[in-house]
XYZ file of C-alpha atoms in Angstrom:
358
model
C 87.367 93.147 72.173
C 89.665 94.018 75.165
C 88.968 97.463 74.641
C 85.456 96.560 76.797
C 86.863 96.663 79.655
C 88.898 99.715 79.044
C 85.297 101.567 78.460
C 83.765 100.009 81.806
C 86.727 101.331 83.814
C 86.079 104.834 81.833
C 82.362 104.961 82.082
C 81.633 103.467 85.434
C 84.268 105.955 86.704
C 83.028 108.804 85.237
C 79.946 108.266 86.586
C 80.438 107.272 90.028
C 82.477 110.387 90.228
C 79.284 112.210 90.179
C 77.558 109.955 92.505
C 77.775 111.354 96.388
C 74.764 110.167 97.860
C 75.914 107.107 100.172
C 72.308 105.971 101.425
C 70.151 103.102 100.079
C 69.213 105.314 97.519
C 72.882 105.050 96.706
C 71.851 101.761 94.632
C 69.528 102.774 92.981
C 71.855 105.516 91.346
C 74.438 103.798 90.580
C 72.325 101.194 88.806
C 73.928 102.093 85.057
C 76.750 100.854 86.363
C 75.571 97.471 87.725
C 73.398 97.202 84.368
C 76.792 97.620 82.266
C 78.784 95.443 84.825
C 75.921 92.523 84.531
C 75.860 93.595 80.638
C 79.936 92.846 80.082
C 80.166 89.603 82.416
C 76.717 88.118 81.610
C 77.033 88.540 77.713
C 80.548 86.650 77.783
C 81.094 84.223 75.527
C 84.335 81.309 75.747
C 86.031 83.749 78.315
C 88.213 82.125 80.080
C 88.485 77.757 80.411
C 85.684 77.271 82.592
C 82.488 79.159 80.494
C 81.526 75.743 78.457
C 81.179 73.698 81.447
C 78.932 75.729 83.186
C 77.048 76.634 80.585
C 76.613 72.747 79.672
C 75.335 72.800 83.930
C 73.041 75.653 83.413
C 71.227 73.596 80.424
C 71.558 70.828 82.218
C 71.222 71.848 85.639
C 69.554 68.156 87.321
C 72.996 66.419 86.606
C 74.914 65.241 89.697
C 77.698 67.117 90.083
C 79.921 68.088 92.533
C 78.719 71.768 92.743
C 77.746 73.670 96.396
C 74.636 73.788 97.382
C 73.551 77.221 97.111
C 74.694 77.462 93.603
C 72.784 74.192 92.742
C 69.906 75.784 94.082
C 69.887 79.135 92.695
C 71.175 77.358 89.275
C 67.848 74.950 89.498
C 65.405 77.758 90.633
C 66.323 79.408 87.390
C 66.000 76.376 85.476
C 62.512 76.186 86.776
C 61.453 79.658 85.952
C 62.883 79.317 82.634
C 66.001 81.030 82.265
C 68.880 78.676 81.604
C 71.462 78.617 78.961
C 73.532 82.494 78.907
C 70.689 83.300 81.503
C 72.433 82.444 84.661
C 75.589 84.308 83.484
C 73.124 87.739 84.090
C 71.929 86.836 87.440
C 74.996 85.886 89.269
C 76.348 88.940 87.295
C 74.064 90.861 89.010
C 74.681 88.804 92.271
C 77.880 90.436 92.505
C 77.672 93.903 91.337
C 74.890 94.137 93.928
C 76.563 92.762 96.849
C 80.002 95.000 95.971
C 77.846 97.987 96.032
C 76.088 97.518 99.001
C 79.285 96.114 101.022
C 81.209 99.451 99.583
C 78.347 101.485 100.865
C 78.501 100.029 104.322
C 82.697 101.219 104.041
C 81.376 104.476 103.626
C 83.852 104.770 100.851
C 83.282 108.902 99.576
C 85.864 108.769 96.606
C 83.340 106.166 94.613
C 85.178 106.267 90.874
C 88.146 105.943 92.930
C 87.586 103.029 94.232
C 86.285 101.413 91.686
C 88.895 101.772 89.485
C 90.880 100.102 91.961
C 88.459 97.370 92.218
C 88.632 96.965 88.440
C 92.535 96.983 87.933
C 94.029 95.823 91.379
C 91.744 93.435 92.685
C 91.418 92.167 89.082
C 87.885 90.502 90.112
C 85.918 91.989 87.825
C 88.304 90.052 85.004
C 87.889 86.968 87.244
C 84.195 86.520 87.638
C 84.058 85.543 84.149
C 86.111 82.032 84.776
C 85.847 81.023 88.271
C 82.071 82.077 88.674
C 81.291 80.421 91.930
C 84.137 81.246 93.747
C 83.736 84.847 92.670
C 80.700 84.894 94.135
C 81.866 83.269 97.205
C 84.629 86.064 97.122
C 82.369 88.991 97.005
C 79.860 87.496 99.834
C 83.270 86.931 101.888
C 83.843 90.681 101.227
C 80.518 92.187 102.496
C 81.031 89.816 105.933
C 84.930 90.882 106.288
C 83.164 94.848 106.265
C 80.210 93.305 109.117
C 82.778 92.047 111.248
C 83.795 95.642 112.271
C 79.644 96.515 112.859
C 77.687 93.382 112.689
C 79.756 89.992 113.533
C 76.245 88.079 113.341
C 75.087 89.613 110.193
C 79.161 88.853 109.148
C 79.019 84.778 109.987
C 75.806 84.507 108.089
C 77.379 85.827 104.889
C 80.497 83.884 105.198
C 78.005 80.627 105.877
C 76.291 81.833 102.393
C 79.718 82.106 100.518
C 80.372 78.345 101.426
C 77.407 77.496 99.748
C 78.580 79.027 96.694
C 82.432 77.503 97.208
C 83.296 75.543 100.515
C 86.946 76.957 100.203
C 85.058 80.064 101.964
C 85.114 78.374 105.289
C 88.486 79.445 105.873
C 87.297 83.026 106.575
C 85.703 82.052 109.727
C 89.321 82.198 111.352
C 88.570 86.469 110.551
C 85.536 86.744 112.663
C 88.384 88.827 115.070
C 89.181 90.688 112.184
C 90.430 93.805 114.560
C 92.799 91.904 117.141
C 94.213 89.797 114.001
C 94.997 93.147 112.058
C 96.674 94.385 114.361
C 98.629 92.104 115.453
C 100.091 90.738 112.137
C 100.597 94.596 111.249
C 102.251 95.656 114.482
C 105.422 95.844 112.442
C 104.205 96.444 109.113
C 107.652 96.388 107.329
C 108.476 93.295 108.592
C 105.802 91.838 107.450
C 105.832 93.174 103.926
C 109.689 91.962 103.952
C 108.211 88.448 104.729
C 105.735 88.392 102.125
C 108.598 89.230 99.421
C 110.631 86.444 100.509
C 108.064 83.439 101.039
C 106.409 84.731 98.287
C 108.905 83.915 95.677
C 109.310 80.586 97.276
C 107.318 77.605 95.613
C 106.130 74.243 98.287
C 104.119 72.796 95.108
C 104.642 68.825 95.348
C 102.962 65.779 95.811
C 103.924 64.997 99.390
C 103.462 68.266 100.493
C 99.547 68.080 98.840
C 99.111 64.699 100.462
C 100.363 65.851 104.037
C 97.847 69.047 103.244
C 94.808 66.572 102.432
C 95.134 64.662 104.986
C 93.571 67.379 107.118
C 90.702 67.961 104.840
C 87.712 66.709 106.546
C 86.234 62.959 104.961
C 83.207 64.596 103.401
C 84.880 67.163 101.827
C 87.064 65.260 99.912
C 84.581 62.222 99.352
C 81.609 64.536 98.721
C 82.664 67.548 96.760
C 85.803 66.085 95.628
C 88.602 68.356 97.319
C 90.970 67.806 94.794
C 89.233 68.288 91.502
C 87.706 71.510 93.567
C 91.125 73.032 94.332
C 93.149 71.613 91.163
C 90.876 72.363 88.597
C 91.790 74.500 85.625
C 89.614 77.716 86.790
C 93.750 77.867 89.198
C 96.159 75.685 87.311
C 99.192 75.880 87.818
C 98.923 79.599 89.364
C 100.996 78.967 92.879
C 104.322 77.927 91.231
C 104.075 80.391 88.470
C 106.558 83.406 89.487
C 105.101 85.854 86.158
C 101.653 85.333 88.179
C 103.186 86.217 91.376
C 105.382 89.479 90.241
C 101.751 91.272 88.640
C 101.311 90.896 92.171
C 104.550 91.695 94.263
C 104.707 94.640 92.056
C 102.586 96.510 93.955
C 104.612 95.686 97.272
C 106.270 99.590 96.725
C 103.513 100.815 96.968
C 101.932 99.377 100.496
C 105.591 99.919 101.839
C 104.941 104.076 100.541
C 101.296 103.974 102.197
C 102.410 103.362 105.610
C 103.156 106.958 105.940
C 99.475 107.229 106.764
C 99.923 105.403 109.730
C 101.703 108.222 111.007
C 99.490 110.885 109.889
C 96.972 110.810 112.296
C 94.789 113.692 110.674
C 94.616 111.326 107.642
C 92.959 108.078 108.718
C 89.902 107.974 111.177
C 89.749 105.055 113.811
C 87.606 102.947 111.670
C 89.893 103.881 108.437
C 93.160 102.339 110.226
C 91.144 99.419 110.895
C 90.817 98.910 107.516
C 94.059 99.724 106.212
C 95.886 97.333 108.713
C 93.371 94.419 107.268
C 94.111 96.019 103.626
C 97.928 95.472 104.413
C 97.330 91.589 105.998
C 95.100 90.934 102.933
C 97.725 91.994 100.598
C 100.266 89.755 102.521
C 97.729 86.489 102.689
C 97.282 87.347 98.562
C 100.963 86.791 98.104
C 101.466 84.136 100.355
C 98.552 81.850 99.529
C 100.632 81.446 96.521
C 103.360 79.589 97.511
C 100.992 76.218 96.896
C 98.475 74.954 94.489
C 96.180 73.469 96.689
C 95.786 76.077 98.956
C 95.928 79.045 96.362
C 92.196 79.650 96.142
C 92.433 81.342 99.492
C 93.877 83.806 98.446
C 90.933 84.889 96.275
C 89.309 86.252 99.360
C 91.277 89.173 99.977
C 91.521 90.261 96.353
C 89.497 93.433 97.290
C 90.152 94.257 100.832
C 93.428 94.250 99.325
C 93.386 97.670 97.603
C 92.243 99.012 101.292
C 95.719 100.820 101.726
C 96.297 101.731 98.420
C 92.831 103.511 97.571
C 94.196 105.681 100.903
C 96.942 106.789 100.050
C 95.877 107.982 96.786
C 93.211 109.130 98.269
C 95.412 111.592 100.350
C 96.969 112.892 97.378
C 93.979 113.794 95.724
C 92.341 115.411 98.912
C 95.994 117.153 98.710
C 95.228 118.493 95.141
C 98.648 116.975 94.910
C 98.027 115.565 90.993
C 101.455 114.577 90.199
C 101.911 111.598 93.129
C 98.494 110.907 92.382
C 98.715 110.244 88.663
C 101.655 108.236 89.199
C 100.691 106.473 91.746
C 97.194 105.636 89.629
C 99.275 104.741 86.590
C 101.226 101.914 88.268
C 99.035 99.991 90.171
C 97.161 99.909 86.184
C 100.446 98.451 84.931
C 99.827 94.947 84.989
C 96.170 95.515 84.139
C 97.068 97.015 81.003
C 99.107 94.677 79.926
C 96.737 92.044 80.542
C 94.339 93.296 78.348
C 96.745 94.223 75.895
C 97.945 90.715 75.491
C 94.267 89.586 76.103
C 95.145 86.231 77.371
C 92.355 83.914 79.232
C 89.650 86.079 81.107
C 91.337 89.561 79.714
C 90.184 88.536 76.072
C 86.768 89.322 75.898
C 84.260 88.075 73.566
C 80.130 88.615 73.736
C 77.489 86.198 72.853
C 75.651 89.242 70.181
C 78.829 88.968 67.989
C 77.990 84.975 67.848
């Protein structure tokens, strides 16, 4: 049943390619795609390790638990109106494709199907919404505020205050608010950066002491309240910041940012606002990588998953503007690499099953 997401990638990008309108009406034509995206993720069924226990929570949604606020509340609201059970799998489905739509819109992103596709293969959160479901939400709420912070820092805070209702990891992504002065400073010398990010990357600081030291500068409530260490050790991450395979599908794609900063050069290429974005595209792939090197503090790196694909959507982008097909193929087919083979093997989220064949 891999072959799903195969068909979302090939539909949805078909017909975003057609799409050019980038108002508000925007959403409202490029709702067949958020009605297949909430289709796929909210008919899952046993994808991925974490689907049984929140579907036990949205049947039983008055236990205590250690779950974040907002998510308690929207899970309990639904409850009330009815809709538990594979219900709640639709609406934060829908929860996401909105708020990825509208954040993309405010990028002003013109090569749509692009884009997506990247989205889809790179960022890999589509896949990932399907096991850890609040922090994917938290993820694409931290993505909308990381685009604010260039126009709206107010309207920015507020959504990253909403994503730690969802998952308090979030908080972290206040430190961004200077999103601008921190991108370019960390990308002043961009190859020296991406040189770093190989080497600490394939380090491992995964023990004990070194998560005791870490904890001990987790604020009391955190880890009384919402139990930091079930939060960050659970099994929607195990194991995922010592294992180098995990880290590789990653670095593989370090070529290709070190090929994109050509555009840096080119200043016909990028507009002011674009190298903004790039810069933060290059730190976010960097903070993906790096994040790594621990368990316990390997959730961060969830949040910049998709400004991640920032540089690379450019420079394919300018290959394709180009009508230079061969680069751009190429380019397309490798970043899919460790996408296809993820769905080939079908292994955890990548082997997808619905609830209509059951």
């Amino acid at each position: 049943m891999s072959v799903v997401y195969l068909l979302n990638i090939i539909v949805s990008c078909f017909y975003l390619s057609r799409i050019k309108d980038r108002t508000w009406n925007f959403l409202i034509k490029v709702s067949p795609v958020i009605l297949l995206w909430v289709l796929i993720v909210g008919s899952q069924y046993l994808v991925g390790a974490d689907y049984l226990p929140y579907l036990y929570y949205f049947n039983n949604s008055n236990d205590p638990v250690r779950y974040e606020p907002l998510f308690v509340f929207f899970t309990r609201l639904l409850a009330g109106i009815g809709i538990k059970g594979q219900g709640p799998f639709y609406f934060f489905a829908a929860l996401n494709a909105i708020v990825f739509f509208i954040a993309t819109m405010r990028l002003k992103i013109k090569h749509m199907a692009m884009f997506y596709f990247l989205f889809v293969v790179v960022s890999t959160f589509f896949n990932n919404q399907m096991n850890g479901l609040r922090q994917c939400i938290a993820c694409v709420l931290v993505y909308w505020g990381f685009v604010e912070f260039y126009k709206r820092k107010f309207l920015g805070v507020i959504l990253i205050f909403i994503a730690i209702g969802f998952h308090y990891s979030a908080v972290v992504c206040l430190f961004f608010v200077p999103i601008v002065k921190l991108s370019s400073i960390f990308t002043r010398r961009p190859k020296i950066l991406l040189f770093a990010t190989l080497v600490f990357s394939l380090m491992s600081f995964s023990n004990e002491n070194l998560n005791n030291i870490l904890l001990q500068y987790v604020p009391d409530y955190l880890k009384e309240e919402a139990k930091y260490e079930a939060m960050y050790l659970d099994n929607e991450n195990l194991s995922k910041g010592t294992d180098y395979l995990f880290k590789l599908s990653k670095l593989i794609l370090l070529p290709v940012y070190w090929f994109s900063l050509k555009l840096l050069k080119n200043k016909d290429e990028l507009s002011n606002e674009e190298i903004v974005y790039f810069r933060f595209g290059l730190l976010s792939f960097c903070l993906r990588n790096l994040f790594l090197i621990n368990d316990l503090i390997a959730r961060f790196s969830y949040y910049f998953w998709i400004p991640s694909i920032f540089p690379i959507y450019f420079i394919i982008r300018y290959y394709w503007r180009r009508k230079n097909y061969s680069p751009f193929v190429l380019l397309l087919l490798y970043c899919s690499i460790p996408y296809w083979i993820k769905i080939t093997l079908a292994m955890a989220e990548y082997k997808y099953d619905s609830v209509f064949l059951h």
